[in-house]
mmCIF file of C-alpha atoms and ligand atoms in Angstrom:
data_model
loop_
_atom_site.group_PDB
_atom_site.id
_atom_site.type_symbol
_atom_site.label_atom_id
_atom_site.label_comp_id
_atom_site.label_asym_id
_atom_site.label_seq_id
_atom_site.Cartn_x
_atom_site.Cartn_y
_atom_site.Cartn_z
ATOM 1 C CA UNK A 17 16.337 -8.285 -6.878
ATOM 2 C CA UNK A 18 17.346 -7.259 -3.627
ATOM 3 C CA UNK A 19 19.321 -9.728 -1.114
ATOM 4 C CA UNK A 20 21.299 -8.835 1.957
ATOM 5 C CA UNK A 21 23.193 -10.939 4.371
ATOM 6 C CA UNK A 22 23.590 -10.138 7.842
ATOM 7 C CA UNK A 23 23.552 -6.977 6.774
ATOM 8 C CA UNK A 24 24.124 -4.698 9.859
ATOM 9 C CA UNK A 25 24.937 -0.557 10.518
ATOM 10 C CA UNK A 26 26.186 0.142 14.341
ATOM 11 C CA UNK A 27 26.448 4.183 15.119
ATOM 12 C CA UNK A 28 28.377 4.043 18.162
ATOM 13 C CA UNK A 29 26.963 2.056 20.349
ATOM 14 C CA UNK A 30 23.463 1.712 18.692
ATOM 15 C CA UNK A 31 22.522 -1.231 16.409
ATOM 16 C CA UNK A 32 20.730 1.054 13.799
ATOM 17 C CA UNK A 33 20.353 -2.136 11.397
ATOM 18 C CA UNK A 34 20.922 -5.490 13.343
ATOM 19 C CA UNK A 35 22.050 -8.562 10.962
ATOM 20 C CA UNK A 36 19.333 -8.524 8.176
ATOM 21 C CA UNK A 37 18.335 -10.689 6.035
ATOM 22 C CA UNK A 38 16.061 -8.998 3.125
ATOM 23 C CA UNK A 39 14.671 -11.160 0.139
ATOM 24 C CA UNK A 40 13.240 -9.105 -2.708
ATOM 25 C CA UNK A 41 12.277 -11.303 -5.434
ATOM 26 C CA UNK A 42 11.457 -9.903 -9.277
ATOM 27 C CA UNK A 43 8.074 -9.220 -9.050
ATOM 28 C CA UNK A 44 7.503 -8.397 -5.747
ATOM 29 C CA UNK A 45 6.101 -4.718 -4.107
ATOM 30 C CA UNK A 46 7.758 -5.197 -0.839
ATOM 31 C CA UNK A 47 6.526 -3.091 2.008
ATOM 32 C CA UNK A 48 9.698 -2.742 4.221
ATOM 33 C CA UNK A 49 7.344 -1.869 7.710
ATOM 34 C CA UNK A 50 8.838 -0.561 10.572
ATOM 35 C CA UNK A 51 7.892 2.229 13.405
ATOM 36 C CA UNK A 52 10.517 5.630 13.411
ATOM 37 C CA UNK A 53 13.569 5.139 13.945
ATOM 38 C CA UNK A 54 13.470 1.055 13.038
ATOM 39 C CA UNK A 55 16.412 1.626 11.000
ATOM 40 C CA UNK A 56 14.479 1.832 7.448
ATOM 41 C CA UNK A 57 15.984 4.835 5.868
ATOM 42 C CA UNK A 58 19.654 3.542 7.096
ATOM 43 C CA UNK A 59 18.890 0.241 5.346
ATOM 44 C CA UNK A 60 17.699 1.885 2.012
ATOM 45 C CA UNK A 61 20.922 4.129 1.919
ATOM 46 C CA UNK A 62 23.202 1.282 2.593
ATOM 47 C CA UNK A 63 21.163 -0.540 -0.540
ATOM 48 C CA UNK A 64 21.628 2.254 -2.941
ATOM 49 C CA UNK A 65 25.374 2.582 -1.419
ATOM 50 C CA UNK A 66 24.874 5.602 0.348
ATOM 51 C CA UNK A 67 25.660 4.679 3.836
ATOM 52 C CA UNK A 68 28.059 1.983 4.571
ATOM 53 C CA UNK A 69 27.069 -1.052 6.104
ATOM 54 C CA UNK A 70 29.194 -2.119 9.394
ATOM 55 C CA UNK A 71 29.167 -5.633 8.276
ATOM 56 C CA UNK A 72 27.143 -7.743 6.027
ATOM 57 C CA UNK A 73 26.508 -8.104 1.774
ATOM 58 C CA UNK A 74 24.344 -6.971 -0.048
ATOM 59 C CA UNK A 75 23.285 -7.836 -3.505
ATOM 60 C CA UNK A 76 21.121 -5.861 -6.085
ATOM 61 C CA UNK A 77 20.075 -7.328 -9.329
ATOM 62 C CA UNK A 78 22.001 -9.802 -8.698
ATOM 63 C CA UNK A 79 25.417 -7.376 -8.052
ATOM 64 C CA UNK A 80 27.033 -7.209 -5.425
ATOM 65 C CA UNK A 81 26.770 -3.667 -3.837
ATOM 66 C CA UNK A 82 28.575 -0.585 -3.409
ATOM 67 C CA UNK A 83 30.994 -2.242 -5.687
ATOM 68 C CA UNK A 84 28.668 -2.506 -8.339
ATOM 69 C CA UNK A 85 27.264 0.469 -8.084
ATOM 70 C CA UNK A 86 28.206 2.185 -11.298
ATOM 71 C CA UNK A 87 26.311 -0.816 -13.165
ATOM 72 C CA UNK A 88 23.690 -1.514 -11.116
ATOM 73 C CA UNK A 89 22.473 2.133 -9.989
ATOM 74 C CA UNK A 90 21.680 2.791 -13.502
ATOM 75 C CA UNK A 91 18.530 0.333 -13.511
ATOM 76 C CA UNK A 92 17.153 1.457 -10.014
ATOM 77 C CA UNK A 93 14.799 4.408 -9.858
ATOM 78 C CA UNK A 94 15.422 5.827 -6.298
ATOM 79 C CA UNK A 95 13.521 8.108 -3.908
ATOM 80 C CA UNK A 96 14.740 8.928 -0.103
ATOM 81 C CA UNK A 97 13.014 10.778 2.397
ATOM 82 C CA UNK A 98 12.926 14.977 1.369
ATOM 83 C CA UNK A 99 14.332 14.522 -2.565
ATOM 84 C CA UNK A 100 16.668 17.258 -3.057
ATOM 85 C CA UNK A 101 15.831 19.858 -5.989
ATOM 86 C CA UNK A 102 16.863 23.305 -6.847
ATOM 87 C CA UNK A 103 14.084 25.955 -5.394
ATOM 88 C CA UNK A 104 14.359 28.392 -7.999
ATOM 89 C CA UNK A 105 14.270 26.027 -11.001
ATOM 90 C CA UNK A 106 11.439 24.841 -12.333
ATOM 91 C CA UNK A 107 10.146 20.980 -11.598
ATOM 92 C CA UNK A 108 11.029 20.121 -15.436
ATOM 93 C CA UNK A 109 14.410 22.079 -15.368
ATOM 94 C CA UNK A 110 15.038 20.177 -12.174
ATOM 95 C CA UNK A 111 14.315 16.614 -13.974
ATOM 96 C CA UNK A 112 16.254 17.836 -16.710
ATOM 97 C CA UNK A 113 19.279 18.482 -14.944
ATOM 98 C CA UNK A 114 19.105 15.062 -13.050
ATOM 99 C CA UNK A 115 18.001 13.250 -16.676
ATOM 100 C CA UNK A 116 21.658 14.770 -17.936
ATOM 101 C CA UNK A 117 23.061 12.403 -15.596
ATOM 102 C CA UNK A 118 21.228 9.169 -16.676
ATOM 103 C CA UNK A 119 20.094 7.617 -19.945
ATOM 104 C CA UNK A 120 20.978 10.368 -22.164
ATOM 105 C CA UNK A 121 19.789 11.016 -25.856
ATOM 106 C CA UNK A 122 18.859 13.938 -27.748
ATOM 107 C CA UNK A 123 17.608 16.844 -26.086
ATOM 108 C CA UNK A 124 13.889 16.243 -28.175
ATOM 109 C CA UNK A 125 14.360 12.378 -26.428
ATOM 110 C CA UNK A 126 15.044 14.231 -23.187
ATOM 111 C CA UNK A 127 12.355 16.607 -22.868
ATOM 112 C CA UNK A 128 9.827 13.827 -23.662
ATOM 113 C CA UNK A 129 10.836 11.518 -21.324
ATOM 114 C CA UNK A 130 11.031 14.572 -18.425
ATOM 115 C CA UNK A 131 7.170 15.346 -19.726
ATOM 116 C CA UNK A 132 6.339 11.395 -19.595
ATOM 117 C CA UNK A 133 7.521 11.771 -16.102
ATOM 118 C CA UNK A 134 6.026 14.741 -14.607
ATOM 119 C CA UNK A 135 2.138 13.203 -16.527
ATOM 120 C CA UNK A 136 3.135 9.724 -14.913
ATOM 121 C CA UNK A 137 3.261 11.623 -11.375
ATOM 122 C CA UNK A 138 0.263 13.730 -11.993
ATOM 123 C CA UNK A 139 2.726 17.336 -12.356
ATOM 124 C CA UNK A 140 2.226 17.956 -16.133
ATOM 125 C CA UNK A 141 0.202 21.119 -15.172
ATOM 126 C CA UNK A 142 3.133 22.482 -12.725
ATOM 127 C CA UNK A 143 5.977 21.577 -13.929
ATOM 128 C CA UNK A 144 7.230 25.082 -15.224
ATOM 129 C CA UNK A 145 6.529 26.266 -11.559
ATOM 130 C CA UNK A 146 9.518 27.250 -9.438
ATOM 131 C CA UNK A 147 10.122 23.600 -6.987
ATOM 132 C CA UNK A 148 10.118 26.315 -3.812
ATOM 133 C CA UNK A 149 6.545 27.015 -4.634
ATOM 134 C CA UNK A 150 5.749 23.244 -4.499
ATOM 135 C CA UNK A 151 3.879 21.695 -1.469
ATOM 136 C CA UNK A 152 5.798 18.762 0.142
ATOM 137 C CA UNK A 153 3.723 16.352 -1.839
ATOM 138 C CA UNK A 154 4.428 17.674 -4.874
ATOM 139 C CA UNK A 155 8.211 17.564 -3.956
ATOM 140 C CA UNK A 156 7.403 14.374 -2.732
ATOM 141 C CA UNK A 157 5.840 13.443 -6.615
ATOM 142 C CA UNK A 158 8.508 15.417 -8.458
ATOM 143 C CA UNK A 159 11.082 13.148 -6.369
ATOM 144 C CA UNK A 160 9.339 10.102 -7.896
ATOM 145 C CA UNK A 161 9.086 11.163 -11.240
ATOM 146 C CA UNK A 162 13.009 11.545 -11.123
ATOM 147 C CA UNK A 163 13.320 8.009 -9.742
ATOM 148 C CA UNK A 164 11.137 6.717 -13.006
ATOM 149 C CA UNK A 165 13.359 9.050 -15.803
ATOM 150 C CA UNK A 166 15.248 5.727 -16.105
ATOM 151 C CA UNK A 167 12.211 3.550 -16.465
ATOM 152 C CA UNK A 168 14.005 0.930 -13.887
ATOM 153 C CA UNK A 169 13.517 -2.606 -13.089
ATOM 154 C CA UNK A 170 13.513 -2.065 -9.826
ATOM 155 C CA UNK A 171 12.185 0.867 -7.641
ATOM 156 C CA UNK A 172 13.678 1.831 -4.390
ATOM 157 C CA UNK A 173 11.685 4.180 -2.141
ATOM 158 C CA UNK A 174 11.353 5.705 1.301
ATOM 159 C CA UNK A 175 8.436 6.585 2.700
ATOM 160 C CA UNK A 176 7.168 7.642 -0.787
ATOM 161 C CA UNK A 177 3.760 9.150 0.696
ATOM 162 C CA UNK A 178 5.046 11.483 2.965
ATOM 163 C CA UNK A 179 3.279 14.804 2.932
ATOM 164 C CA UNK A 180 0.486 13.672 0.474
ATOM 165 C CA UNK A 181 -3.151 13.640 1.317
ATOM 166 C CA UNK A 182 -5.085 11.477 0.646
ATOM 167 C CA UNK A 183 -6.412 11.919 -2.920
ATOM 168 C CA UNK A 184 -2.156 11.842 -3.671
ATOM 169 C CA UNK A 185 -1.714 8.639 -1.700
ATOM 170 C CA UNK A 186 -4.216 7.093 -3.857
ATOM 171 C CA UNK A 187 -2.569 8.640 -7.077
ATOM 172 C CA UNK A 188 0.664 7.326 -5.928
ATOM 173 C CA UNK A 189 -1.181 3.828 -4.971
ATOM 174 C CA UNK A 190 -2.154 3.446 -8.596
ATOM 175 C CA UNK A 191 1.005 5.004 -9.967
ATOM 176 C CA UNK A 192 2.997 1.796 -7.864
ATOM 177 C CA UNK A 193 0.313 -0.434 -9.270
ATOM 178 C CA UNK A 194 0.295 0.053 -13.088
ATOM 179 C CA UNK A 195 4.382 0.199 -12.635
ATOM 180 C CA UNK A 196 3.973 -3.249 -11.027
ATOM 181 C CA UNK A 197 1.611 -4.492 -13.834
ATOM 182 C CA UNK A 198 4.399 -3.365 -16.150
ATOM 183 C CA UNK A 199 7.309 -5.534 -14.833
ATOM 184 C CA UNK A 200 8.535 -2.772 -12.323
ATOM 185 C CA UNK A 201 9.364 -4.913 -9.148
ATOM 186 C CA UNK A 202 8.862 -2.208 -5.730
ATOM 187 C CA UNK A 203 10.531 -2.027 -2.809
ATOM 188 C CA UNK A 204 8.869 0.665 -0.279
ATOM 189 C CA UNK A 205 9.602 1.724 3.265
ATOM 190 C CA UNK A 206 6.805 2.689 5.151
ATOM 191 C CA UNK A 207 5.493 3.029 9.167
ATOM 192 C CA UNK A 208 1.836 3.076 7.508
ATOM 193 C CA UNK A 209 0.551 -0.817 8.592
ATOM 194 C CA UNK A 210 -2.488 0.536 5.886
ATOM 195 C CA UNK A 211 -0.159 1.408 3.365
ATOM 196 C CA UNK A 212 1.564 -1.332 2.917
ATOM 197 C CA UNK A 213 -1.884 -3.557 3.379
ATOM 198 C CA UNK A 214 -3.391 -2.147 0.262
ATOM 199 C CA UNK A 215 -0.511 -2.231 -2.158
ATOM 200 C CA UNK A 216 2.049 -5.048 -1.537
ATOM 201 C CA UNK A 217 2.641 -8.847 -2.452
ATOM 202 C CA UNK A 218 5.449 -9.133 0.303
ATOM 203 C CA UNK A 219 6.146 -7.822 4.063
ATOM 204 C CA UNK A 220 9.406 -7.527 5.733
ATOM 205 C CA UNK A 221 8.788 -5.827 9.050
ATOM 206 C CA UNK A 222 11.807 -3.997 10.695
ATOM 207 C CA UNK A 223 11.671 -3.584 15.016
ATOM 208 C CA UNK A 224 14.625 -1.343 16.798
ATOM 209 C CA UNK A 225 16.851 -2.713 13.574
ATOM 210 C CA UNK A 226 15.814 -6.164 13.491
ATOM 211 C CA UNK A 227 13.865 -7.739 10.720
ATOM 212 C CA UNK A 228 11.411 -10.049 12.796
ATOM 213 C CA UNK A 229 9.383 -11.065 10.029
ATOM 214 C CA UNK A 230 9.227 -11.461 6.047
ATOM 215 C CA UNK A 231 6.672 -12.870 3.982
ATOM 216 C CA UNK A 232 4.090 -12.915 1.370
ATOM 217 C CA UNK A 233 1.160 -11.067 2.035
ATOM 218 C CA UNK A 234 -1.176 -13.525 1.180
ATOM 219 C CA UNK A 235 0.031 -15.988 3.066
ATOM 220 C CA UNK A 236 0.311 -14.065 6.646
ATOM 221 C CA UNK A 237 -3.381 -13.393 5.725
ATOM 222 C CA UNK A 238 -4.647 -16.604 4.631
ATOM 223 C CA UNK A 239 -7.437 -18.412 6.871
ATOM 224 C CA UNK A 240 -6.759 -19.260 10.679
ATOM 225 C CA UNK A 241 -8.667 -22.326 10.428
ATOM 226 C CA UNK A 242 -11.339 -20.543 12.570
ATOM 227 C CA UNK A 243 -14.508 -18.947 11.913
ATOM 228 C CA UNK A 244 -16.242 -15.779 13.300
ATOM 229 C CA UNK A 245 -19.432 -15.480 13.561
ATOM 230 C CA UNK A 246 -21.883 -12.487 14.715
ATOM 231 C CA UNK A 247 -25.334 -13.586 16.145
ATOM 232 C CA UNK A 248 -27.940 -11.950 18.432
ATOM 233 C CA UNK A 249 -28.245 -15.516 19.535
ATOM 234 C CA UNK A 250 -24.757 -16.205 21.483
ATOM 235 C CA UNK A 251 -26.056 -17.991 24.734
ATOM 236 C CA UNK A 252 -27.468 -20.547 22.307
ATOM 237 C CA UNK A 253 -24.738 -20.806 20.012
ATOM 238 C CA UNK A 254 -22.351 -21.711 22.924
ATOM 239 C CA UNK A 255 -24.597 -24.040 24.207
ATOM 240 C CA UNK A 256 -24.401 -25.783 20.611
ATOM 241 C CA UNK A 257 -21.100 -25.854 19.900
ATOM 242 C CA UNK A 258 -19.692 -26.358 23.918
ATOM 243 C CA UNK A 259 -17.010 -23.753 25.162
ATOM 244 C CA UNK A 260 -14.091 -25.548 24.913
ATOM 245 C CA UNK A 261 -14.907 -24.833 21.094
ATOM 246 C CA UNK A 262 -15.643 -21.152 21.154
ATOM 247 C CA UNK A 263 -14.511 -17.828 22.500
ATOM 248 C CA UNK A 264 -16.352 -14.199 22.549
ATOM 249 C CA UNK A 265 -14.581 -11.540 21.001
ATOM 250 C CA UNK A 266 -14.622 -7.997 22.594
ATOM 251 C CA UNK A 267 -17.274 -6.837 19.872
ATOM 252 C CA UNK A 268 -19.167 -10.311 20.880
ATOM 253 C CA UNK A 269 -18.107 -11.976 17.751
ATOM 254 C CA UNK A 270 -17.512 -15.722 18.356
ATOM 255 C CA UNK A 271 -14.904 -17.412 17.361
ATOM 256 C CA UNK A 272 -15.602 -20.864 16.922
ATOM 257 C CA UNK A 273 -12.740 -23.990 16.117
ATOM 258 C CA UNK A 274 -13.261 -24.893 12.799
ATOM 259 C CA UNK A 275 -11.796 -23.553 9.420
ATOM 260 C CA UNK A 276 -15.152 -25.501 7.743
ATOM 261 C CA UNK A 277 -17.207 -22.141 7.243
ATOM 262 C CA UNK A 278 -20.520 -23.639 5.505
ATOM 263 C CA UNK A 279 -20.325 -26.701 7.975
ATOM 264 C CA UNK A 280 -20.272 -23.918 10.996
ATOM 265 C CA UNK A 281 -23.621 -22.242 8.897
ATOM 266 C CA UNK A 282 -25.242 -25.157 8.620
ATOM 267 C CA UNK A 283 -25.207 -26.402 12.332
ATOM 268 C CA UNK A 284 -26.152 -22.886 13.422
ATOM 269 C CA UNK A 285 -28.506 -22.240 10.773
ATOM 270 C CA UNK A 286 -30.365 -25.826 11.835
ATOM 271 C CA UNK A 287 -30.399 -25.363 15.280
ATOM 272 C CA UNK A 288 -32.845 -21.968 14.867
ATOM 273 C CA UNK A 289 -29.531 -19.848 15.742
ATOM 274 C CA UNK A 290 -30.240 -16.320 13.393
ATOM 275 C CA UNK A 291 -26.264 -15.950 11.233
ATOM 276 C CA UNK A 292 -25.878 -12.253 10.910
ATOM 277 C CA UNK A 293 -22.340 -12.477 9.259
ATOM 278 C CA UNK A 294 -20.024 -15.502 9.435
ATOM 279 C CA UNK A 295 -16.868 -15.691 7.813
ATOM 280 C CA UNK A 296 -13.217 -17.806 8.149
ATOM 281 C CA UNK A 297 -10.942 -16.100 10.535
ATOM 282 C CA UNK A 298 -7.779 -13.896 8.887
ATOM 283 C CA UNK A 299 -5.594 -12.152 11.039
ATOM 284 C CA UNK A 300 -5.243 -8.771 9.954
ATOM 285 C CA UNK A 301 -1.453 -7.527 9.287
ATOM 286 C CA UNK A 302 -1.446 -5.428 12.400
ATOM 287 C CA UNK A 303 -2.110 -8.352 14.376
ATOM 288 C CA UNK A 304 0.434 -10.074 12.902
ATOM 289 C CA UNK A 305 2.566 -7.174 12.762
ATOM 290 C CA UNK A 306 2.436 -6.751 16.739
ATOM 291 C CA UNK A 307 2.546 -10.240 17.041
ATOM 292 C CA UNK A 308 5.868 -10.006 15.539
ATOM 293 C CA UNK A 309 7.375 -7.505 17.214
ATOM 294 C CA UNK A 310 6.291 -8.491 20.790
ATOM 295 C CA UNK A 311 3.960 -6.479 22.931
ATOM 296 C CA UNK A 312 6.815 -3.802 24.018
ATOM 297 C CA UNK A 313 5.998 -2.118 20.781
ATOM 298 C CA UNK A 314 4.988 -0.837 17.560
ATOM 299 C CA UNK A 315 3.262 1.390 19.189
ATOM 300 C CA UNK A 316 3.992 4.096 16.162
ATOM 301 C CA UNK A 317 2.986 1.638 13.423
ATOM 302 C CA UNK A 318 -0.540 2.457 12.358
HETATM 303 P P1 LIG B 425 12.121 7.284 10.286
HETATM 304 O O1 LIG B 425 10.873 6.655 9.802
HETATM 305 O O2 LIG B 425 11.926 8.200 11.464
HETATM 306 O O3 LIG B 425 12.984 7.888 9.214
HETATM 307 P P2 LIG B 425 13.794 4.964 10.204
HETATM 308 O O4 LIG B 425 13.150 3.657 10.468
HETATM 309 O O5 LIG B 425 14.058 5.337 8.811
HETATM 310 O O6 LIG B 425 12.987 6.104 10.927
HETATM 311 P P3 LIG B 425 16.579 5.471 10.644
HETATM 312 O O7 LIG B 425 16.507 6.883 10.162
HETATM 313 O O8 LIG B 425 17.222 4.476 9.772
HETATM 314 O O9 LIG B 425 15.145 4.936 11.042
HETATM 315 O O10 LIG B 425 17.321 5.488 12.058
HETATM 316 C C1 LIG B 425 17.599 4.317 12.809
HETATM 317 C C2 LIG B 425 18.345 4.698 14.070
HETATM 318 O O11 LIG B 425 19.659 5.137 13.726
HETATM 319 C C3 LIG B 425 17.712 5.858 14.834
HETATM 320 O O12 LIG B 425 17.845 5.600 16.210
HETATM 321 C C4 LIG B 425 18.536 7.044 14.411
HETATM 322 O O13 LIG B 425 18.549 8.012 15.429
HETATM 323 C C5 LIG B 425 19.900 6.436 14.211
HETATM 324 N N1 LIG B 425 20.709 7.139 13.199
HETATM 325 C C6 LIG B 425 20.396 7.293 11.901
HETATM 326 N N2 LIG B 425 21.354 7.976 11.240
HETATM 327 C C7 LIG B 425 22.314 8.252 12.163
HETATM 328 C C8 LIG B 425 23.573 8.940 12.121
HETATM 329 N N3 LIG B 425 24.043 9.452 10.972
HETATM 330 N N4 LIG B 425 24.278 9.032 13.272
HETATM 331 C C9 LIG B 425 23.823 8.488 14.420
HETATM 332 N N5 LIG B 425 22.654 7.833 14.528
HETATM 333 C C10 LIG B 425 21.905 7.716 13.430
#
């Protein structure tokens, strides 16, 4: 859905976006993760051919882009950073002006699919309300609900929880999910490690412009072939299983050398060693996440 090639944006002297390599795939809800200032928001213009790329191709829906724009843009739903909207129209008289511009129909076609839009994003009780008397979030939602008017295949946003609390993330959240369930393949930016955790399939993770990793979520999360175990009974466990086979986490969790969870129970469990929890060993994305980028820094990636 979305595939670039070296795809690279120099401002001056700065490398904003560095030679990358994205790989969207139909289906997918990519979290594009990155601290400020990665070079997220200058990749997602360049996608939606807003900002042109240095160097590098880019392909949407197969298309090659900007030159396909005029076919392509019609199927992607798009939200940037602070959507633009007139402050003293209404949220519906905003979509309605920005629905002129897209799939068209009668006006009774229209107005349904602007009120599909604003109920989809949780504004059906606001929409006749001037946009300057929205908070951010709900500019935030009435920016997605214009990115859905043209029920795309493919959803393009950046940073689309900005400004929401928390009961709105979650809205949003479930908002990605039953688009996702419907065939809708997402592509988010985000600097929220949590985010991205709880919502998407695949990971591409952006650091000072380069893309140092990009994979499925499951897999960066499947077992390490260890197993962790908590136990008020540590001295004895290491006795058991010798040291060159364990090593004591800072929150005196053990982490012992074997990916054979029951097996690890068992020998505990028979020695007269009292299992609290025990468990295979995942990394969590921020580990792998700061793995990725080196120790010099995510620091703003939570
Ligand atoms: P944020 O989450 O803060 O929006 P980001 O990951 O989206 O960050 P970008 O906005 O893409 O990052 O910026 C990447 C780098 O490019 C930054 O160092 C930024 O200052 C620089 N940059 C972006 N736009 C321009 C521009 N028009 N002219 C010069 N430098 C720019």
């Amino acid at each position: 859905m979305i595939v670039t090639h070296a795809l690279a944006k120099r401002y001056g002297q700065l490398h904003a976006v560095d030679g990358i390599d994205l790989d969207v795939r139909e289906g997918d809800i990519y979290g594009f993760l990155g601290a400020n200032g990665s070079g997220k928001t200058t990749t997602v213009r360049m996608l939606l051919g807003l900002v042109h790329a240095t160097s590098g191709e880019i392909e949407l829906l197969g298309q090659p882009m900007p030159s396909s724009a005029r076919t392509v843009l019609p199927q992607v739903g798009a939200l940037i950073e602070g959507p633009a909207a007139y402050g003293h129209l209404s949220g519906r008289a905003n979509l309605l002006l920005f629905d002129a511009a897209g799939r068209g129909g009668s006006r009774r076609t229209r107005r349904t699919r602007v009120g599909d839009a604003l109920e989809q994003v949780g504004l059906a009780g606001v929409g006749r309300r001037p946009v300057r008397n929205y908070s951010l979030g709900m500019r935030q939602r009435l920016g997605l609900a214009g990115a859905l008017l043209r029920a795309p295949r493919l959803l393009i946003l950046d940073e689309p929880t900005n400004g929401l609390d928390p009961q709105g993330i979650h809205e949003i959240r479930e908002l990605l999910q039953s688009l996702h369930a419907q065939g809708t393949t997402v592509f988010l930016s985000s600097h929220l490690l949590a985010e991205i955790e709880q919502l998407c399939t695949r990971v591409g993770v952006l650091d000072r412009g380069r893309l140092v990793l990009q994979e499925q979520l499951a897999d960066l999360q499947k077992p390490t072939g260890r197993t962790v175990v908590h136990t008020p009974d540590a001295e004895a466990a290491r006795v058991l299983i010798g040291e060159g086979l364990i090593e004591v986490l800072d929150d005196g969790a053990l982490v012992i050398a074997s990916g054979d969870a029951p097996a690890v129970n068992r020998a505990l469990v028979e020695a007269g060693i009292r299992v609290q929890e025990l468990a295979p060993q995942r990394r969590s994305l921020e580990q792998v996440v700061l793995e990725a980028a080196g120790s010099s820094g995510d620091r703003s990636v939570r």
